[in-house]
Short mmCIF file of C-alpha atoms in Angstrom, two decimals:
data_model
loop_
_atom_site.label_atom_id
_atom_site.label_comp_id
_atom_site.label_asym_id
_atom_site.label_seq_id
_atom_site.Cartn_x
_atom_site.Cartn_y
_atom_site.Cartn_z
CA UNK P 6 -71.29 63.67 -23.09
CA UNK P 7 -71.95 67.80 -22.00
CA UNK P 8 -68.40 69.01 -20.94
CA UNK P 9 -69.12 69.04 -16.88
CA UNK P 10 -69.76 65.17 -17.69
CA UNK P 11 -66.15 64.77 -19.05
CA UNK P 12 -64.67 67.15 -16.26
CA UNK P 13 -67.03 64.73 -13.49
CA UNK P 14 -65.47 61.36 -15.58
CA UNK P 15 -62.02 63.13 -15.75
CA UNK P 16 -62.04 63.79 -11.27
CA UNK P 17 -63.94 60.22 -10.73
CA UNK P 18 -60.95 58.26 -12.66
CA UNK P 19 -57.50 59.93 -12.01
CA UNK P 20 -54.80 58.51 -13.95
CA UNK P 21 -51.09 59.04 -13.11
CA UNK P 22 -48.58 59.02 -15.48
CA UNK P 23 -45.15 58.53 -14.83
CA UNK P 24 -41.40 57.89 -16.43
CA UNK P 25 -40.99 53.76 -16.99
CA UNK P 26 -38.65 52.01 -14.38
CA UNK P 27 -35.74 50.53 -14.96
CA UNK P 28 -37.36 46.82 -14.79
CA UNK P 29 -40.46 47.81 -17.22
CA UNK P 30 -38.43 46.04 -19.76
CA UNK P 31 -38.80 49.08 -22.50
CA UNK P 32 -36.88 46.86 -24.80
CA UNK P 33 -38.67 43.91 -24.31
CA UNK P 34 -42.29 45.74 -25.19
CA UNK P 35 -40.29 47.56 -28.41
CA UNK P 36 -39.91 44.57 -29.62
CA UNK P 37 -42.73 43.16 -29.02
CA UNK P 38 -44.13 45.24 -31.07
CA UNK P 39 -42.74 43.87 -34.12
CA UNK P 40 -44.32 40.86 -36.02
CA UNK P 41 -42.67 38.09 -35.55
CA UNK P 42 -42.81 36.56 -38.88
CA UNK P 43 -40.69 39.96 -40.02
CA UNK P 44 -38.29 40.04 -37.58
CA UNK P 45 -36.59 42.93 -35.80
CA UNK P 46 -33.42 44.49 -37.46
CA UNK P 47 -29.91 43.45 -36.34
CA UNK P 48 -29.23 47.21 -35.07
CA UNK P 49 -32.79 47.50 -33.24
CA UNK P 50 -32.22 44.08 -31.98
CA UNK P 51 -28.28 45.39 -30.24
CA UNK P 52 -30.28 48.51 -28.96
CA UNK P 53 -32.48 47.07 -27.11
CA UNK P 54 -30.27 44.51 -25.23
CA UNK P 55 -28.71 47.52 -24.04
CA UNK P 56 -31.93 48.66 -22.97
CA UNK P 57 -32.30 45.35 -21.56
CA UNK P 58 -28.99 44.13 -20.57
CA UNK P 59 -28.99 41.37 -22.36
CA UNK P 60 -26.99 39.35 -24.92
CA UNK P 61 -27.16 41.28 -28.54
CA UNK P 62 -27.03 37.73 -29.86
CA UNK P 63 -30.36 36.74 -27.99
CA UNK P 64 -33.24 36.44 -30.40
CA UNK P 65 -36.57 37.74 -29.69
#
């Protein structure tokens, strides 16, 4: 790909990017990104309920 390609690709798709919303669920997608099978620390796990508010006590 010459660069005017990539500058012609870069104007055809425009991509916004902007802060997450309160109801993205940031916590939910953190954890997430843990395996299940190793579960998510104690102290991540509080965190994100904040992030979430939810119940610390939930499990993920």
């Amino acid at each position: 790909m010459t660069p005017s390609q990539a500058l012609a690709a870069d104007i055809a798709t425009p991509c916004r990017i902007e802060p997450p919303r309160a109801c993205d669920g940031i916590g939910r997608a953190i954890a997430n990104a843990y395996a299940r099978e190793l579960g998510l620390p104690q102290d991540m796990a509080m965190l994100l309920a904040k992030l979430n508010d939810r119940d610390p006590r939930c499990h993920w």
